[in-house]
Amino acid sequence: VQTIEADQPVAEAINMMSKNDFSQMPVTRQGRIVGAINERNLYALLIKNTDIRKETVENIMQPAFPFTDISTPVKSLAHMLNGENDAVLVKDFKTDSTFILTKADIIKALN
């Protein structure tokens, strides 16, 4: 999972999200997930004040995405994605990998 450190400028988060075509991204502090940012919130903030790009990510971040194990059934993951959560972090402990799943991923899995 690509993350951004909480003390980085919002402009850097926007650049990373645009470059990688991400709609959301976890925020870390010293390698630990402490929050999240998403394009919906960024859009709303930028429309109000373009100078928000100079702020640090921690000043605009939202609560961290829910975290679950890779063995969680798809239907359970789908219930975790709601109005409050645009994504779910899924940990594969065998490979020590973390993945970010969105509603689009669930749609693909259920197709």
N, CA, C and O atoms as a MOPAC input file, in Angstrom:
PM7 MOZYME 1SCF
protein

 N      0.85100 1    -1.18800 1     0.00000 1
 C      0.00000 1     0.00000 1     0.00000 1
 C      0.88800 1     1.24000 1     0.00000 1
 O      1.81300 1     1.36400 1     0.80300 1
 N      0.59100 1     2.13200 1    -0.89800 1
 C      1.27800 1     3.42700 1    -0.95200 1
 C      0.66600 1     4.32000 1     0.12300 1
 O     -0.55600 1     4.41700 1     0.23100 1
 N      1.50300 1     4.96400 1     0.90800 1
 C      1.03500 1     5.84200 1     1.97400 1
 C      1.72500 1     7.19500 1     1.86100 1
 O      2.65300 1     7.37400 1     1.07200 1
 N      1.25600 1     8.13400 1     2.65900 1
 C      1.92500 1     9.42700 1     2.76600 1
 C      2.08200 1     9.74500 1     4.24300 1
 O      1.19400 1     9.46800 1     5.04900 1
 N      3.21200 1    10.32600 1     4.58700 1
 C      3.47300 1    10.70500 1     5.98000 1
 C      2.63300 1    11.92600 1     6.36000 1
 O      2.41000 1    12.82000 1     5.54400 1
 N      2.18200 1    11.94300 1     7.58800 1
 C      1.29600 1    12.99100 1     8.09500 1
 C      1.90500 1    14.38900 1     7.99400 1
 O      1.17300 1    15.36900 1     7.85100 1
 N      3.22700 1    14.49500 1     8.06700 1
 C      3.85300 1    15.81500 1     8.04200 1
 C      4.16100 1    16.32900 1     6.63300 1
 O      4.76000 1    17.39400 1     6.48300 1
 N      3.76400 1    15.59300 1     5.61600 1
 C      3.97700 1    16.02600 1     4.23200 1
 C      2.91400 1    17.04800 1     3.83800 1
 O      1.81300 1    17.03900 1     4.38900 1
 N      3.23400 1    17.92500 1     2.89200 1
 C      2.23400 1    18.90100 1     2.45300 1
 C      1.10300 1    18.24100 1     1.66800 1
 O      1.30700 1    17.22500 1     1.00200 1
 N     -0.06600 1    18.81500 1     1.75100 1
 C     -1.22200 1    18.31600 1     1.02000 1
 C     -0.91500 1    18.27000 1    -0.48000 1
 O     -1.36300 1    17.35800 1    -1.17500 1
 N     -0.16200 1    19.24000 1    -0.97500 1
 C      0.19800 1    19.25200 1    -2.40000 1
 C      0.90800 1    17.96900 1    -2.80000 1
 O      0.68600 1    17.45800 1    -3.89800 1
 N      1.75600 1    17.44300 1    -1.93200 1
 C      2.45700 1    16.18600 1    -2.22100 1
 C      1.47200 1    15.02000 1    -2.27100 1
 O      1.60200 1    14.13700 1    -3.11800 1
 N      0.50300 1    15.01200 1    -1.38400 1
 C     -0.51900 1    13.96000 1    -1.39700 1
 C     -1.31500 1    14.02400 1    -2.69900 1
 O     -1.59200 1    12.99200 1    -3.31000 1
 N     -1.67600 1    15.21300 1    -3.11700 1
 C     -2.42400 1    15.38500 1    -4.36500 1
 C     -1.59900 1    14.86400 1    -5.53500 1
 O     -2.11900 1    14.16200 1    -6.40400 1
 N     -0.31800 1    15.20600 1    -5.55600 1
 C      0.55700 1    14.73600 1    -6.63200 1
 C      0.65500 1    13.21100 1    -6.64700 1
 O      0.56300 1    12.59400 1    -7.70900 1
 N      0.83900 1    12.60500 1    -5.48100 1
 C      0.93700 1    11.15200 1    -5.39400 1
 C     -0.35600 1    10.48600 1    -5.84400 1
 O     -0.33000 1     9.49700 1    -6.57700 1
 N     -1.47900 1    11.02600 1    -5.40600 1
 C     -2.76700 1    10.45200 1    -5.76800 1
 C     -3.02700 1    10.59100 1    -7.27000 1
 O     -3.52900 1     9.66200 1    -7.90400 1
 N     -2.69200 1    11.73200 1    -7.82700 1
 C     -2.88700 1    11.95100 1    -9.26300 1
 C     -1.97900 1    11.05100 1   -10.08800 1
 O     -2.42200 1    10.42000 1   -11.04800 1
 N     -0.72800 1    10.99500 1    -9.71400 1
 C      0.26400 1    10.19400 1   -10.44500 1
 C     -0.10900 1     8.70900 1   -10.46100 1
 O      0.09400 1     8.02400 1   -11.46400 1
 N     -0.65300 1     8.22100 1    -9.34900 1
 C     -0.97200 1     6.79900 1    -9.21700 1
 C     -2.44500 1     6.47400 1    -9.45100 1
 O     -2.85500 1     5.31900 1    -9.33800 1
 N     -3.23600 1     7.49100 1    -9.77600 1
 C     -4.67200 1     7.33100 1    -9.99400 1
 C     -5.35500 1     6.72100 1    -8.77100 1
 O     -6.16700 1     5.80400 1    -8.89400 1
 N     -5.01100 1     7.24900 1    -7.57700 1
 C     -5.62000 1     6.81000 1    -6.31800 1
 C     -6.76900 1     7.74300 1    -5.97000 1
 O     -6.68900 1     8.95300 1    -6.18400 1
 N     -7.83600 1     7.17000 1    -5.43200 1
 C     -8.92900 1     8.00300 1    -4.94800 1
 C     -8.84400 1     8.19000 1    -3.43500 1
 O     -9.52500 1     9.04700 1    -2.87300 1
 N     -8.01600 1     7.39500 1    -2.78500 1
 C     -7.78400 1     7.52400 1    -1.34800 1
 C     -6.42300 1     6.93700 1    -1.00800 1
 O     -5.84600 1     6.16800 1    -1.77700 1
 N     -5.92500 1     7.31900 1     0.16500 1
 C     -4.60100 1     6.86200 1     0.56400 1
 C     -4.47500 1     6.91100 1     2.08800 1
 O     -4.92200 1     7.86800 1     2.72000 1
 N     -3.86800 1     5.88100 1     2.67300 1
 C     -3.61100 1     5.90900 1     4.11200 1
 C     -2.53800 1     6.94800 1     4.45700 1
 O     -1.64600 1     7.23300 1     3.65700 1
 N     -2.64700 1     7.49500 1     5.64900 1
 C     -1.67400 1     8.46400 1     6.16800 1
 C     -0.92000 1     7.78700 1     7.30400 1
 O     -1.51600 1     7.14100 1     8.16500 1
 N      0.40700 1     7.94700 1     7.29000 1
 C      1.23300 1     7.32000 1     8.32300 1
 C      2.02400 1     8.34800 1     9.11100 1
 O      2.25500 1     9.47000 1     8.66200 1
 N      2.42500 1     7.93200 1    10.28500 1
 C      3.36300 1     8.70100 1    11.09200 1
 C      4.40400 1     7.68800 1    11.56100 1
 O      4.09500 1     6.75600 1    12.30400 1
 N      5.62800 1     7.88700 1    11.11700 1
 C      6.73100 1     6.97200 1    11.44000 1
 C      6.36900 1     5.52300 1    11.09900 1
 O      6.63400 1     4.60400 1    11.87300 1
 N      5.75500 1     5.34100 1     9.92000 1
 C      5.43500 1     4.01700 1     9.43000 1
 C      4.16000 1     3.39600 1     9.96800 1
 O      3.79700 1     2.29200 1     9.56100 1
 N      3.48100 1     4.06900 1    10.86100 1
 C      2.23200 1     3.55700 1    11.45300 1
 C      1.03400 1     4.29100 1    10.88700 1
 O      1.04200 1     5.52000 1    10.82300 1
 N      0.00600 1     3.57000 1    10.47700 1
 C     -1.17800 1     4.19000 1     9.88600 1
 C     -1.95100 1     4.94400 1    10.96600 1
 O     -2.34600 1     4.37600 1    11.98400 1
 N     -2.15600 1     6.24500 1    10.71600 1
 C     -2.82800 1     7.11300 1    11.69900 1
 C     -4.06100 1     7.80900 1    11.13000 1
 O     -4.80300 1     8.45000 1    11.87500 1
 N     -4.28700 1     7.69400 1     9.84500 1
 C     -5.42300 1     8.36900 1     9.23700 1
 C     -5.53600 1     8.02500 1     7.77100 1
 O     -4.90700 1     7.08400 1     7.28700 1
 N     -6.34800 1     8.80000 1     7.06500 1
 C     -6.57100 1     8.57900 1     5.63900 1
 C     -6.96100 1     9.89300 1     4.97700 1
 O     -7.43500 1    10.82200 1     5.63100 1
 N     -6.75400 1     9.94900 1     3.67900 1
 C     -7.24400 1    11.06700 1     2.88000 1
 C     -7.97100 1    10.47500 1     1.68400 1
 O     -7.65300 1     9.37600 1     1.22800 1
 N     -8.95700 1    11.22200 1     1.17700 1
 C     -9.64900 1    10.75700 1    -0.01900 1
 C     -9.96600 1    11.94600 1    -0.91300 1
 O     -9.97000 1    13.09900 1    -0.48000 1
 N    -10.23200 1    11.62700 1    -2.17500 1
 C    -10.43700 1    12.69100 1    -3.15400 1
 C    -11.69600 1    13.51600 1    -2.87900 1
 O    -11.73100 1    14.70900 1    -3.18100 1
 N    -12.71700 1    12.89800 1    -2.31300 1
 C    -13.95400 1    13.63000 1    -2.00600 1
 C    -13.67700 1    14.75700 1    -1.00800 1
 O    -14.10700 1    15.89400 1    -1.20600 1
 N    -12.95400 1    14.42800 1     0.06400 1
 C    -12.62000 1    15.42000 1     1.07800 1
 C    -11.63500 1    16.45500 1     0.52900 1
 O    -11.79100 1    17.65100 1     0.77300 1
 N    -10.62800 1    15.99800 1    -0.20700 1
 C     -9.65900 1    16.92800 1    -0.80400 1
 C    -10.36200 1    17.92300 1    -1.73000 1
 O    -10.08600 1    19.12200 1    -1.69600 1
 N    -11.25600 1    17.41400 1    -2.54200 1
 C    -11.99900 1    18.26500 1    -3.46700 1
 C    -12.76500 1    19.35300 1    -2.70700 1
 O    -12.68600 1    20.53500 1    -3.04200 1
 N    -13.50100 1    18.93500 1    -1.68700 1
 C    -14.29100 1    19.89200 1    -0.90900 1
 C    -13.40500 1    20.95700 1    -0.27200 1
 O    -13.75600 1    22.13700 1    -0.26700 1
 N    -12.26800 1    20.55000 1     0.25800 1
 C    -11.35800 1    21.50700 1     0.89400 1
 C    -10.72300 1    22.45200 1    -0.11100 1
 O    -10.60800 1    23.65000 1     0.14700 1
 N    -10.30900 1    21.92000 1    -1.25800 1
 C     -9.67300 1    22.74700 1    -2.28700 1
 C    -10.63800 1    23.76900 1    -2.88100 1
 O    -10.23900 1    24.88900 1    -3.20000 1
 N    -11.89300 1    23.39000 1    -3.02700 1
 C    -12.88900 1    24.32600 1    -3.55300 1
 C    -13.06100 1    25.50500 1    -2.59900 1
 O    -13.23000 1    26.64300 1    -3.03600 1
 N    -13.02000 1    25.23300 1    -1.31100 1
 C    -13.15900 1    26.29300 1    -0.31000 1
 C    -11.91400 1    27.17200 1    -0.22200 1
 O    -12.01200 1    28.38600 1    -0.03800 1
 N    -10.71800 1    26.53700 1    -0.35900 1
 C     -9.48000 1    27.27200 1    -0.14300 1
 C     -8.31300 1    26.55800 1    -0.82000 1
 O     -7.84900 1    25.53100 1    -0.32500 1
 N     -7.83800 1    27.08200 1    -1.93100 1
 C     -6.73900 1    26.43700 1    -2.65400 1
 C     -5.43100 1    26.45800 1    -1.86200 1
 O     -4.52700 1    25.67300 1    -2.14500 1
 N     -5.32400 1    27.34300 1    -0.87900 1
 C     -4.11300 1    27.40500 1    -0.05800 1
 C     -3.96200 1    26.18200 1     0.85200 1
 O     -2.91900 1    26.00300 1     1.48200 1
 N     -4.99700 1    25.34400 1     0.92300 1
 C     -4.92900 1    24.13200 1     1.74900 1
 C     -3.78100 1    23.23600 1     1.26800 1
 O     -3.29200 1    22.39500 1     2.02200 1
 N     -3.35800 1    23.41700 1     0.02300 1
 C     -2.24000 1    22.63500 1    -0.54000 1
 C     -0.95800 1    22.81900 1     0.27000 1
 O     -0.09200 1    21.94400 1     0.26800 1
 N     -0.83400 1    23.94900 1     0.95900 1
 C      0.37200 1    24.24200 1     1.74200 1
 C      0.31800 1    23.64400 1     3.14200 1
 O      1.34300 1    23.56300 1     3.81900 1
 N     -0.86100 1    23.22400 1     3.58000 1
 C     -1.02100 1    22.62000 1     4.90900 1
 C     -0.39400 1    21.22500 1     4.93100 1
 O     -0.09500 1    20.65200 1     3.88400 1
 N     -0.20300 1    20.69500 1     6.12000 1
 C      0.27200 1    19.31500 1     6.21200 1
 C     -0.92300 1    18.36800 1     6.14800 1
 O     -2.04400 1    18.73400 1     6.50300 1
 N     -0.66500 1    17.16600 1     5.69700 1
 C     -1.71400 1    16.16400 1     5.53900 1
 C     -2.43500 1    15.91300 1     6.86100 1
 O     -3.65100 1    15.72200 1     6.87400 1
 N     -1.69600 1    15.91300 1     7.97700 1
 C     -2.33600 1    15.63000 1     9.26800 1
 C     -3.41600 1    16.64300 1     9.62300 1
 O     -4.31300 1    16.34000 1    10.41000 1
 N     -3.34100 1    17.84800 1     9.05000 1
 C     -4.35300 1    18.87400 1     9.32300 1
 C     -5.67100 1    18.62300 1     8.59600 1
 O     -6.69400 1    19.20600 1     8.95600 1
 N     -5.65900 1    17.76700 1     7.58600 1
 C     -6.88800 1    17.50700 1     6.83200 1
 C     -7.29600 1    16.03300 1     6.83300 1
 O     -8.35200 1    15.67900 1     6.30900 1
 N     -6.46700 1    15.18100 1     7.41600 1
 C     -6.75600 1    13.74600 1     7.33900 1
 C     -8.01400 1    13.38200 1     8.10900 1
 O     -8.46100 1    14.09800 1     9.00500 1
 N     -8.55600 1    12.25700 1     7.72800 1
 C     -9.73900 1    11.69500 1     8.35500 1
 C     -9.30700 1    10.46000 1     9.14300 1
 O     -8.13600 1    10.08500 1     9.10200 1
 N    -10.23000 1     9.82700 1     9.85600 1
 C     -9.85800 1     8.60800 1    10.59100 1
 C     -9.30200 1     7.53800 1     9.64800 1
 O     -9.62500 1     7.51300 1     8.46100 1
 N     -8.48200 1     6.67800 1    10.18200 1
 C     -7.87100 1     5.59800 1     9.39200 1
 C     -8.94100 1     4.64900 1     8.86800 1
 O    -10.00300 1     4.49300 1     9.47100 1
 N     -8.64200 1     4.01400 1     7.72500 1
 C     -9.52900 1     3.01100 1     7.16600 1
 C     -9.58700 1     1.80600 1     8.09800 1
 O     -8.63200 1     1.53800 1     8.82600 1
 N    -10.71200 1     1.07100 1     8.07900 1
 C    -10.76600 1    -0.16600 1     8.86300 1
 C     -9.68400 1    -1.13900 1     8.38600 1
 O     -9.27400 1    -1.10600 1     7.22600 1
 N     -9.24000 1    -1.98500 1     9.27600 1
 C     -8.16200 1    -2.93600 1     9.00300 1
 C     -8.68500 1    -4.33400 1     9.27200 1
 O     -9.32000 1    -4.57300 1    10.29900 1
 N     -8.42100 1    -5.26300 1     8.35500 1
 C     -8.88500 1    -6.63500 1     8.53800 1
 C     -7.88400 1    -7.61800 1     7.94800 1
 O     -6.92900 1    -7.22100 1     7.28100 1
 N     -8.11000 1    -8.88900 1     8.19700 1
 C     -7.27200 1    -9.97200 1     7.71600 1
 C     -7.70500 1   -10.39700 1     6.31100 1
 O     -8.86800 1   -10.23400 1     5.94100 1
 N     -6.78300 1   -10.93300 1     5.54700 1
 C     -7.06700 1   -11.33500 1     4.17300 1
 C     -8.10900 1   -12.45100 1     4.07500 1
 O     -8.70400 1   -12.65000 1     3.01500 1
 N     -8.32700 1   -13.16400 1     5.15000 1
 C     -9.30200 1   -14.25700 1     5.12900 1
 C    -10.74700 1   -13.76900 1     5.31700 1
 O    -11.67500 1   -14.57700 1     5.29100 1
 N    -10.94300 1   -12.47700 1     5.50200 1
 C    -12.28400 1   -11.91900 1     5.67700 1
 C    -13.09000 1   -12.12500 1     4.39600 1
 O    -12.62500 1   -11.77400 1     3.31200 1
 N    -14.29400 1   -12.69100 1     4.50900 1
 C    -15.12900 1   -12.90500 1     3.31100 1
 C    -15.48400 1   -11.58900 1     2.60900 1
 O    -15.58800 1   -10.53900 1     3.24400 1
 N    -15.66700 1   -11.66900 1     1.28900 1
 C    -15.96600 1   -10.49200 1     0.48500 1
 C    -17.22100 1    -9.78000 1     0.99000 1
 O    -17.25100 1    -8.55100 1     1.05100 1
 N    -18.24800 1   -10.53700 1     1.35000 1
 C    -19.48800 1    -9.89900 1     1.81900 1
 C    -19.25800 1    -9.10300 1     3.10200 1
 O    -19.86900 1    -8.05200 1     3.29700 1
 N    -18.38300 1    -9.59600 1     3.97500 1
 C    -18.05500 1    -8.84700 1     5.19200 1
 C    -17.28700 1    -7.57900 1     4.85000 1
 O    -17.52200 1    -6.52400 1     5.43800 1
 N    -16.36600 1    -7.68800 1     3.89400 1
 C    -15.62900 1    -6.50300 1     3.44200 1
 C    -16.58800 1    -5.46700 1     2.87000 1
 O    -16.44500 1    -4.26900 1     3.11700 1
 N    -17.56300 1    -5.93700 1     2.10600 1
 C    -18.53200 1    -5.03400 1     1.49100 1
 C    -19.29100 1    -4.24000 1     2.54900 1
 O    -19.58500 1    -3.06200 1     2.34900 1
 N    -19.60600 1    -4.87400 1     3.66800 1
 C    -20.31800 1    -4.17000 1     4.74200 1
 C    -19.43200 1    -3.14200 1     5.43800 1
 O    -19.93100 1    -2.18800 1     6.03500 1
 N    -18.12400 1    -3.33700 1     5.36200 1
 C    -17.19700 1    -2.38800 1     5.98200 1
 C    -17.06900 1    -1.10800 1     5.15100 1
 O    -16.68700 1    -0.05800 1     5.66800 1
 N    -17.39300 1    -1.20700 1     3.86000 1
 C    -17.33600 1    -0.04800 1     2.97000 1
 C    -18.69000 1     0.64000 1     3.00700 1
 O    -19.67700 1     0.11500 1     2.49100 1
 N    -18.73300 1     1.80400 1     3.61200 1
 C    -19.99300 1     2.51600 1     3.78700 1
 C    -19.74900 1     4.01200 1     3.65900 1
 O    -18.68900 1     4.41700 1     3.18300 1
 N    -20.67700 1     4.82300 1     4.06200 1
 C    -20.53800 1     6.26600 1     3.95800 1
 C    -19.34200 1     6.83300 1     4.70200 1
 O    -18.81100 1     7.87800 1     4.32700 1
 N    -18.91900 1     6.15100 1     5.75000 1
 C    -17.77600 1     6.61100 1     6.53800 1
 C    -16.44800 1     6.07800 1     6.01400 1
 O    -15.40800 1     6.70600 1     6.21100 1
 N    -16.47400 1     4.92700 1     5.34900 1
 C    -15.24400 1     4.27000 1     4.89800 1
 C    -15.26100 1     4.07000 1     3.39400 1
 O    -16.09600 1     3.33800 1     2.86200 1
 N    -14.33100 1     4.72600 1     2.71400 1
 C    -14.21000 1     4.56400 1     1.26800 1
 C    -13.31100 1     3.39400 1     0.90000 1
 O    -13.26500 1     2.97900 1    -0.25800 1
 N    -12.60100 1     2.86700 1     1.88200 1
 C    -11.67300 1     1.77600 1     1.61900 1
 C    -11.47900 1     0.94500 1     2.88700 1
 O    -11.81700 1     1.36600 1     3.99300 1
 N    -10.92700 1    -0.24000 1     2.68600 1
 C    -10.58300 1    -1.14300 1     3.77900 1
 C     -9.15600 1    -1.60700 1     3.53800 1
 O     -8.79300 1    -1.94800 1     2.41300 1
 N     -8.35000 1    -1.62200 1     4.58200 1
 C     -6.99900 1    -2.16200 1     4.49600 1
 C     -7.05400 1    -3.63900 1     4.85300 1
 O     -7.61800 1    -4.02000 1     5.87900 1
 N     -6.46200 1    -4.46700 1     3.99700 1
 C     -6.48600 1    -5.91100 1     4.18500 1
 C     -5.04700 1    -6.40700 1     4.32000 1
 O     -4.21000 1    -6.16300 1     3.45100 1
 N     -4.77600 1    -7.10400 1     5.41800 1
 C     -3.42100 1    -7.57600 1     5.72000 1
 C     -3.30400 1    -9.06400 1     5.42500 1
 O     -4.11100 1    -9.87200 1     5.88500 1
 N     -2.27400 1    -9.41100 1     4.64100 1
 C     -1.90300 1   -10.80700 1     4.41700 1
 C     -0.69400 1   -11.06500 1     5.30700 1
 O      0.42800 1   -10.69200 1     4.96400 1
 N     -0.92300 1   -11.69900 1     6.44200 1
 C      0.14300 1   -11.89400 1     7.41900 1
 C      1.21100 1   -12.86900 1     6.92600 1
 O      2.35900 1   -12.79400 1     7.36500 1
 N      0.85400 1   -13.77600 1     6.02800 1
 C      1.82800 1   -14.74000 1     5.50400 1
 C      2.90700 1   -14.04500 1     4.68900 1
 O      4.08000 1   -14.41100 1     4.76500 1
 N      2.51700 1   -13.04800 1     3.91400 1
 C      3.48000 1   -12.34300 1     3.06900 1
 C      3.85600 1   -10.98000 1     3.63200 1
 O      4.67900 1   -10.27000 1     3.05400 1
 N      3.24900 1   -10.61200 1     4.76800 1
 C      3.45600 1    -9.30600 1     5.39200 1
 C      3.15200 1    -8.17200 1     4.41000 1
 O      3.86700 1    -7.17200 1     4.34600 1
 N      2.06100 1    -8.35900 1     3.64000 1
 C      1.61900 1    -7.36300 1     2.66700 1
 C      0.28000 1    -6.78700 1     3.09700 1
 O     -0.54100 1    -7.47600 1     3.70300 1
 N      0.07100 1    -5.52700 1     2.78000 1
 C     -1.19700 1    -4.87200 1     3.05400 1
 C     -1.74600 1    -4.34100 1     1.74500 1
 O     -1.02100 1    -3.76300 1     0.93600 1
 N     -3.04200 1    -4.54600 1     1.55100 1
 C     -3.72000 1    -4.11900 1     0.33400 1
 C     -4.84800 1    -3.17500 1     0.70400 1
 O     -5.41500 1    -3.26100 1     1.79300 1
 N     -5.16800 1    -2.27600 1    -0.21000 1
 C     -6.29300 1    -1.38200 1    -0.00800 1
 C     -7.40300 1    -1.81700 1    -0.96500 1
 O     -7.18400 1    -1.93200 1    -2.17100 1
 N     -8.58300 1    -2.05400 1    -0.42000 1
 C     -9.73000 1    -2.45600 1    -1.22400 1
 C    -10.78100 1    -1.36300 1    -1.19700 1
 O    -11.04400 1    -0.75400 1    -0.16000 1
 N    -11.37700 1    -1.12600 1    -2.35400 1
 C    -12.42400 1    -0.12000 1    -2.49300 1
 C    -13.71100 1    -0.77800 1    -2.97900 1
 O    -13.75100 1    -1.98300 1    -3.22600 1
 N    -14.74200 1     0.01200 1    -3.11100 1
 C    -16.00900 1    -0.50000 1    -3.62900 1
 C    -15.82400 1    -1.07500 1    -5.03600 1
 O    -16.43200 1    -2.08900 1    -5.37800 1
 N    -14.99200 1    -0.43300 1    -5.84200 1
 C    -14.73200 1    -0.93500 1    -7.19900 1
 C    -14.12700 1    -2.34300 1    -7.14400 1
 O    -14.45600 1    -3.18900 1    -7.97600 1
 N    -13.25300 1    -2.59400 1    -6.17900 1
 C    -12.65500 1    -3.92900 1    -6.04000 1
 C    -13.70200 1    -4.97000 1    -5.66500 1
 O    -13.67000 1    -6.09800 1    -6.15800 1
 N    -14.62900 1    -4.58800 1    -4.79300 1
 C    -15.69400 1    -5.50700 1    -4.37900 1
 C    -16.60300 1    -5.80500 1    -5.57800 1
 O    -17.01000 1    -6.95100 1    -5.77100 1
 N    -16.92200 1    -4.79800 1    -6.37500 1
 C    -17.74500 1    -5.01300 1    -7.56200 1
 C    -17.06500 1    -6.01700 1    -8.48700 1
 O    -17.72100 1    -6.92400 1    -8.99900 1
 N    -15.77100 1    -5.87000 1    -8.70600 1
 C    -15.03100 1    -6.81900 1    -9.55800 1
 C    -15.07000 1    -8.21600 1    -8.98600 1
 O    -15.25200 1    -9.18600 1    -9.72200 1
 N    -14.89800 1    -8.33000 1    -7.66800 1
 C    -14.87800 1    -9.64000 1    -7.02400 1
 C    -16.23300 1   -10.33900 1    -7.09600 1
 O    -16.29100 1   -11.56600 1    -7.17600 1
 N    -17.31100 1    -9.58000 1    -7.06900 1
 C    -18.65200 1   -10.14900 1    -7.08600 1
 C    -19.19100 1   -10.35500 1    -8.49500 1
 O    -20.26600 1   -10.92700 1    -8.66900 1
 N    -18.45900 1    -9.89600 1    -9.49500 1
 C    -18.89400 1   -10.01000 1   -10.88400 1
 C    -18.71100 1   -11.41800 1   -11.40800 1
 O    -19.02800 1   -11.69200 1   -12.56600 1

